[in-house]
PDB file of C-alpha atoms in Angstrom:
ATOM      1  CA  MET A   3    -119.617 -48.178 -56.351  1.00  0.00           C
ATOM      2  CA  ASP A   4    -116.903 -50.344 -55.433  1.00  0.00           C
ATOM      3  CA  GLU A   5    -118.294 -51.981 -52.308  1.00  0.00           C
ATOM      4  CA  ASP A   6    -118.515 -55.237 -53.964  1.00  0.00           C
ATOM      5  CA  ILE A   7    -114.846 -55.470 -54.546  1.00  0.00           C
ATOM      6  CA  VAL A   8    -114.050 -54.444 -50.987  1.00  0.00           C
ATOM      7  CA  VAL A   9    -116.601 -57.064 -49.734  1.00  0.00           C
ATOM      8  CA  LEU A  10    -114.846 -59.689 -51.813  1.00  0.00           C
ATOM      9  CA  LEU A  11    -111.303 -58.449 -50.815  1.00  0.00           C
ATOM     10  CA  ARG A  12    -112.416 -59.054 -47.106  1.00  0.00           C
ATOM     11  CA  GLU A  13    -113.662 -62.501 -47.852  1.00  0.00           C
ATOM     12  CA  ARG A  14    -110.375 -63.255 -49.606  1.00  0.00           C
ATOM     13  CA  ASP A  15    -112.222 -63.891 -52.758  1.00  0.00           C
ATOM     14  CA  GLN A  16    -110.143 -64.037 -56.106  1.00  0.00           C
ATOM     15  CA  LYS A  17    -112.886 -62.432 -57.911  1.00  0.00           C
ATOM     16  CA  SER A  18    -112.074 -59.183 -56.235  1.00  0.00           C
ATOM     17  CA  ILE A  19    -108.953 -58.860 -58.228  1.00  0.00           C
ATOM     18  CA  GLU A  20    -110.626 -59.852 -61.488  1.00  0.00           C
ATOM     19  CA  LEU A  21    -112.937 -57.062 -60.794  1.00  0.00           C
ATOM     20  CA  VAL A  22    -110.394 -54.482 -60.045  1.00  0.00           C
ATOM     21  CA  ALA A  23    -108.410 -55.511 -63.284  1.00  0.00           C
ATOM     22  CA  GLU A  24    -111.768 -55.240 -65.330  1.00  0.00           C
ATOM     23  CA  ARG A  25    -112.726 -51.801 -63.843  1.00  0.00           C
ATOM     24  CA  TYR A  26    -109.391 -50.324 -63.395  1.00  0.00           C
ATOM     25  CA  GLY A  27    -106.984 -52.107 -65.342  1.00  0.00           C
ATOM     26  CA  ARG A  28    -106.494 -49.353 -67.933  1.00  0.00           C
ATOM     27  CA  LEU A  29    -106.206 -46.634 -65.318  1.00  0.00           C
ATOM     28  CA  LEU A  30    -103.403 -48.369 -63.333  1.00  0.00           C
ATOM     29  CA  ARG A  31    -101.760 -49.232 -66.646  1.00  0.00           C
ATOM     30  CA  TYR A  32    -101.919 -45.509 -67.554  1.00  0.00           C
ATOM     31  CA  ILE A  33    -100.603 -44.263 -64.255  1.00  0.00           C
ATOM     32  CA  ALA A  34     -97.593 -47.076 -64.521  1.00  0.00           C
ATOM     33  CA  VAL A  35     -96.649 -45.955 -67.881  1.00  0.00           C
ATOM     34  CA  THR A  36     -96.728 -42.163 -67.189  1.00  0.00           C
ATOM     35  CA  ILE A  37     -94.270 -42.860 -64.478  1.00  0.00           C
ATOM     36  CA  LEU A  38     -92.198 -45.655 -65.987  1.00  0.00           C
ATOM     37  CA  ARG A  39     -92.385 -44.649 -69.645  1.00  0.00           C
ATOM     38  CA  ASP A  40     -91.190 -47.238 -72.024  1.00  0.00           C
ATOM     39  CA  ARG A  41     -89.954 -49.782 -69.503  1.00  0.00           C
ATOM     40  CA  GLU A  42     -92.609 -52.485 -70.489  1.00  0.00           C
ATOM     41  CA  THR A  43     -91.125 -55.165 -68.265  1.00  0.00           C
ATOM     42  CA  GLU A  44     -91.012 -52.962 -65.416  1.00  0.00           C
ATOM     43  CA  ILE A  45     -94.666 -51.696 -66.093  1.00  0.00           C
ATOM     44  CA  GLU A  46     -95.999 -55.346 -66.114  1.00  0.00           C
ATOM     45  CA  GLU A  47     -94.010 -56.036 -62.968  1.00  0.00           C
ATOM     46  CA  CYS A  48     -95.384 -52.816 -61.343  1.00  0.00           C
ATOM     47  CA  ILE A  49     -99.059 -53.619 -62.208  1.00  0.00           C
ATOM     48  CA  ASN A  50     -98.894 -57.048 -60.857  1.00  0.00           C
ATOM     49  CA  ASP A  51     -97.350 -55.826 -57.742  1.00  0.00           C
ATOM     50  CA  VAL A  52    -100.134 -53.343 -57.470  1.00  0.00           C
ATOM     51  CA  TYR A  53    -102.654 -56.292 -57.628  1.00  0.00           C
ATOM     52  CA  LEU A  54    -100.786 -58.196 -55.054  1.00  0.00           C
ATOM     53  CA  LYS A  55    -100.840 -55.188 -52.820  1.00  0.00           C
ATOM     54  CA  ILE A  56    -104.494 -54.621 -53.276  1.00  0.00           C
ATOM     55  CA  TRP A  57    -105.063 -58.434 -52.521  1.00  0.00           C
ATOM     56  CA  THR A  58    -102.924 -58.202 -49.379  1.00  0.00           C
ATOM     57  CA  HIS A  59    -103.891 -54.896 -47.920  1.00  0.00           C
ATOM     58  CA  GLY A  60    -107.200 -54.052 -49.600  1.00  0.00           C
ATOM     59  CA  CYS A  61    -109.295 -55.801 -46.994  1.00  0.00           C
ATOM     60  CA  GLU A  62    -108.119 -52.928 -44.709  1.00  0.00           C
ATOM     61  CA  PHE A  63    -109.300 -50.218 -47.075  1.00  0.00           C
ATOM     62  CA  ASP A  64    -111.487 -47.523 -45.198  1.00  0.00           C
ATOM     63  CA  TYR A  65    -114.167 -45.469 -47.262  1.00  0.00           C
ATOM     64  CA  GLU A  66    -113.727 -42.868 -44.688  1.00  0.00           C
ATOM     65  CA  LYS A  67    -110.231 -42.023 -45.743  1.00  0.00           C
ATOM     66  CA  ALA A  68    -110.677 -42.066 -49.597  1.00  0.00           C
ATOM     67  CA  SER A  69    -112.737 -43.684 -52.355  1.00  0.00           C
ATOM     68  CA  PHE A  70    -111.472 -47.039 -53.526  1.00  0.00           C
ATOM     69  CA  ARG A  71    -110.512 -45.431 -56.957  1.00  0.00           C
ATOM     70  CA  THR A  72    -108.418 -42.938 -55.091  1.00  0.00           C
ATOM     71  CA  TYR A  73    -106.768 -45.718 -53.023  1.00  0.00           C
ATOM     72  CA  ILE A  74    -105.704 -47.920 -55.945  1.00  0.00           C
ATOM     73  CA  LYS A  75    -104.462 -44.713 -57.754  1.00  0.00           C
ATOM     74  CA  ALA A  76    -102.224 -43.867 -54.794  1.00  0.00           C
ATOM     75  CA  VAL A  77    -101.048 -47.608 -54.609  1.00  0.00           C
ATOM     76  CA  THR A  78    -100.151 -47.544 -58.359  1.00  0.00           C
ATOM     77  CA  ARG A  79     -98.443 -44.325 -58.257  1.00  0.00           C
ATOM     78  CA  ASN A  80     -96.476 -45.297 -55.167  1.00  0.00           C
ATOM     79  CA  THR A  81     -95.417 -48.665 -56.417  1.00  0.00           C
ATOM     80  CA  ALA A  82     -94.466 -47.116 -60.078  1.00  0.00           C
ATOM     81  CA  LEU A  83     -92.327 -44.410 -58.214  1.00  0.00           C
ATOM     82  CA  ASN A  84     -90.668 -47.101 -56.157  1.00  0.00           C
ATOM     83  CA  TYR A  85     -89.784 -49.123 -59.388  1.00  0.00           C
ATOM     84  CA  LEU A  86     -88.468 -45.683 -60.841  1.00  0.00           C
ATOM     85  CA  ARG A  87     -86.298 -45.197 -57.730  1.00  0.00           C
ATOM     86  CA  LYS A  88     -85.000 -48.568 -57.763  1.00  0.00           C
ATOM     87  CA  LEU A  89     -84.025 -48.480 -61.551  1.00  0.00           C
ATOM     88  CA  ARG A  90     -82.366 -45.171 -60.888  1.00  0.00           C
ATOM     89  CA  ARG A  91     -80.456 -46.453 -58.146  1.00  0.00           C
ATOM     90  CA  LEU A  92     -79.258 -49.667 -60.250  1.00  0.00           C
ATOM     91  CA  GLU A  93     -78.241 -47.413 -62.944  1.00  0.00           C
ATOM     92  CA  GLU A  94     -76.205 -45.077 -60.506  1.00  0.00           C
ATOM     93  CA  LEU A  95     -74.726 -48.232 -58.779  1.00  0.00           C
ATOM     94  CA  GLU A  96     -73.489 -49.909 -61.826  1.00  0.00           C
ATOM     95  CA  GLY A  97     -70.315 -47.780 -61.764  1.00  0.00           C
ATOM     96  CA  LEU A  98     -69.533 -48.389 -58.163  1.00  0.00           C
ATOM     97  CA  ASP A  99     -67.376 -51.055 -56.559  1.00  0.00           C
ATOM     98  CA  GLU A 100     -68.806 -53.223 -53.880  1.00  0.00           C
ATOM     99  CA  GLU A 101     -67.285 -51.334 -50.920  1.00  0.00           C
ATOM    100  CA  ASP A 102     -68.780 -47.857 -52.282  1.00  0.00           C
ATOM    101  CA  THR A 103     -72.254 -49.712 -52.811  1.00  0.00           C
ATOM    102  CA  LEU A 104     -72.146 -50.805 -49.051  1.00  0.00           C
ATOM    103  CA  GLN A 105     -71.205 -47.267 -47.781  1.00  0.00           C
ATOM    104  CA  SER A 106     -73.978 -45.657 -49.748  1.00  0.00           C
ATOM    105  CA  GLU A 107     -76.419 -47.982 -48.496  1.00  0.00           C
ATOM    106  CA  TYR A 108     -75.268 -47.548 -44.898  1.00  0.00           C
ATOM    107  CA  ILE A 109     -75.507 -43.836 -45.335  1.00  0.00           C
ATOM    108  CA  ASP A 110     -79.073 -43.835 -46.641  1.00  0.00           C
ATOM    109  CA  TYR A 111     -79.906 -46.217 -43.724  1.00  0.00           C
ATOM    110  CA  ALA A 112     -78.439 -43.843 -41.068  1.00  0.00           C
ATOM    111  CA  GLN A 113     -80.089 -40.816 -42.273  1.00  0.00           C
ATOM    112  CA  ASN A 114     -83.539 -42.540 -43.063  1.00  0.00           C
ATOM    113  CA  VAL A 115     -85.364 -41.763 -39.510  1.00  0.00           C
ATOM    114  CA  GLU A 116     -84.520 -38.149 -39.409  1.00  0.00           C
ATOM    115  CA  GLN A 117     -85.263 -37.767 -43.088  1.00  0.00           C
ATOM    116  CA  ARG A 118     -88.597 -39.589 -42.626  1.00  0.00           C
ATOM    117  CA  MET A 119     -89.674 -37.082 -39.783  1.00  0.00           C
ATOM    118  CA  ILE A 120     -88.686 -34.088 -41.868  1.00  0.00           C
ATOM    119  CA  PHE A 121     -90.491 -35.451 -44.802  1.00  0.00           C
ATOM    120  CA  GLN A 122     -93.594 -36.057 -42.744  1.00  0.00           C
ATOM    121  CA  GLU A 123     -93.590 -32.390 -41.529  1.00  0.00           C
ATOM    122  CA  GLU A 124     -93.082 -31.186 -45.169  1.00  0.00           C
ATOM    123  CA  ILE A 125     -96.017 -33.429 -46.427  1.00  0.00           C
ATOM    124  CA  GLN A 126     -98.405 -31.961 -43.644  1.00  0.00           C
ATOM    125  CA  THR A 127     -97.329 -28.579 -44.810  1.00  0.00           C
ATOM    126  CA  LEU A 128     -97.864 -29.166 -48.576  1.00  0.00           C
ATOM    127  CA  GLU A 129    -101.363 -30.944 -47.913  1.00  0.00           C
ATOM    128  CA  ARG A 130    -102.609 -27.636 -46.209  1.00  0.00           C
ATOM    129  CA  ILE A 131    -101.308 -25.442 -49.004  1.00  0.00           C
ATOM    130  CA  LEU A 132    -103.034 -27.829 -51.580  1.00  0.00           C
ATOM    131  CA  GLY A 133    -106.349 -27.907 -49.464  1.00  0.00           C
ATOM    132  CA  ASP A 134    -106.418 -24.112 -49.595  1.00  0.00           C
ATOM    133  CA  MET A 135    -106.000 -23.895 -53.454  1.00  0.00           C
ATOM    134  CA  LYS A 136    -108.821 -23.493 -55.903  1.00  0.00           C
ATOM    135  CA  LYS A 137    -110.084 -26.943 -57.171  1.00  0.00           C
ATOM    136  CA  LYS A 138    -108.925 -26.305 -60.757  1.00  0.00           C
ATOM    137  CA  ASP A 139    -105.260 -25.112 -59.547  1.00  0.00           C
ATOM    138  CA  ARG A 140    -105.003 -28.180 -57.187  1.00  0.00           C
ATOM    139  CA  GLU A 141    -106.024 -30.543 -60.188  1.00  0.00           C
ATOM    140  CA  LEU A 142    -103.300 -29.055 -62.367  1.00  0.00           C
ATOM    141  CA  VAL A 143    -100.658 -29.242 -59.520  1.00  0.00           C
ATOM    142  CA  LEU A 144    -101.580 -32.953 -58.986  1.00  0.00           C
ATOM    143  CA  ARG A 145    -101.629 -33.832 -62.554  1.00  0.00           C
ATOM    144  CA  ARG A 146     -98.233 -32.225 -63.039  1.00  0.00           C
ATOM    145  CA  PHE A 147     -96.247 -33.205 -59.818  1.00  0.00           C
ATOM    146  CA  TYR A 148     -98.235 -36.140 -58.259  1.00  0.00           C
ATOM    147  CA  TYR A 149     -99.118 -38.035 -61.498  1.00  0.00           C
ATOM    148  CA  LEU A 150     -96.121 -36.720 -63.403  1.00  0.00           C
ATOM    149  CA  GLN A 151     -98.302 -35.945 -66.567  1.00  0.00           C
ATOM    150  CA  SER A 152     -96.876 -34.013 -69.464  1.00  0.00           C
ATOM    151  CA  SER A 153     -97.993 -30.533 -70.302  1.00  0.00           C
ATOM    152  CA  ARG A 154     -99.703 -31.893 -73.414  1.00  0.00           C
ATOM    153  CA  GLN A 155    -101.624 -34.493 -71.220  1.00  0.00           C
ATOM    154  CA  ILE A 156    -102.830 -31.951 -68.879  1.00  0.00           C
ATOM    155  CA  ALA A 157    -103.850 -29.536 -71.659  1.00  0.00           C
ATOM    156  CA  GLU A 158    -105.966 -32.245 -73.220  1.00  0.00           C
ATOM    157  CA  ALA A 159    -107.486 -33.404 -70.110  1.00  0.00           C
ATOM    158  CA  MET A 160    -108.368 -29.930 -68.739  1.00  0.00           C
ATOM    159  CA  GLY A 161    -109.116 -28.235 -72.119  1.00  0.00           C
ATOM    160  CA  MET A 162    -106.244 -25.719 -72.040  1.00  0.00           C
ATOM    161  CA  SER A 163    -103.213 -24.893 -74.261  1.00  0.00           C
ATOM    162  CA  GLU A 164     -99.836 -26.338 -73.460  1.00  0.00           C
ATOM    163  CA  ASN A 165     -98.551 -22.698 -72.996  1.00  0.00           C
ATOM    164  CA  ALA A 166    -101.338 -22.025 -70.634  1.00  0.00           C
ATOM    165  CA  VAL A 167    -100.717 -25.237 -68.501  1.00  0.00           C
ATOM    166  CA  ASP A 168     -96.859 -24.414 -68.509  1.00  0.00           C
ATOM    167  CA  SER A 169     -97.313 -20.811 -67.380  1.00  0.00           C
ATOM    168  CA  LYS A 170    -100.078 -21.611 -64.998  1.00  0.00           C
ATOM    169  CA  VAL A 171     -97.881 -24.339 -63.411  1.00  0.00           C
ATOM    170  CA  SER A 172     -95.043 -22.036 -63.195  1.00  0.00           C
ATOM    171  CA  ARG A 173     -96.922 -19.266 -61.226  1.00  0.00           C
ATOM    172  CA  LEU A 174     -98.524 -21.949 -58.942  1.00  0.00           C
ATOM    173  CA  LYS A 175     -95.233 -23.370 -58.327  1.00  0.00           C
ATOM    174  CA  LYS A 176     -93.835 -20.057 -57.216  1.00  0.00           C
ATOM    175  CA  LYS A 177     -96.948 -19.406 -55.119  1.00  0.00           C
ATOM    176  CA  ILE A 178     -96.527 -22.656 -53.292  1.00  0.00           C
ATOM    177  CA  ARG A 179     -92.910 -22.341 -52.690  1.00  0.00           C
ATOM    178  CA  LYS A 180     -93.308 -18.963 -51.223  1.00  0.00           C
ATOM    179  CA  ARG A 181     -96.005 -20.101 -48.951  1.00  0.00           C
ATOM    180  CA  PHE A 182     -94.022 -23.323 -48.131  1.00  0.00           C
ATOM    181  CA  GLU A 183     -91.116 -20.968 -46.911  1.00  0.00           C
ATOM    182  CA  ARG A 184     -93.469 -18.836 -44.860  1.00  0.00           C
ATOM    183  CA  GLU A 185     -94.828 -21.753 -42.922  1.00  0.00           C
ATOM    184  CA  ALA A 186     -91.397 -23.264 -42.590  1.00  0.00           C
ATOM    185  CA  GLU A 187     -90.360 -20.048 -40.737  1.00  0.00           C
ATOM    186  CA  ARG A 188     -93.086 -20.548 -38.163  1.00  0.00           C
TER     187      ARG A 188
END
């Protein structure tokens, strides 16, 4: 469906971004707003960064890994989460002096490699667990924890009550945690 966009991206044609905005602009905005809430300036910057990332790296897109829609949703989600982390870090750092700030950045950097390796292992375990779930359960988990949707949003999208969403998410979370712990013991 989106082969035309990918072809234009590979040809470095500006029309590709116009097509992305036309077809997916509302979706990108929806994801950014869900994560960044009412921070309008950051939402606009985030969406612009998403377009830039698609322009810069979209030519490397591979249909064998995912659909183009999935690719841009992931780019948007990750960009919005990075903005949110940056905003939270800035809010935390406002109360620190310059020496504390440098130390915290050094500590984060020094632990980064080890943390990344552990994180990668955890992601692989989580992907296996999600892959074994029923389609509806997986959608519920992804909507709640990947797209950070509220119970109301999930209930409306999936035709459930908010209470049903909350209780199902709670049961799934326990089930995932238990399996995650079992796999970690191996």
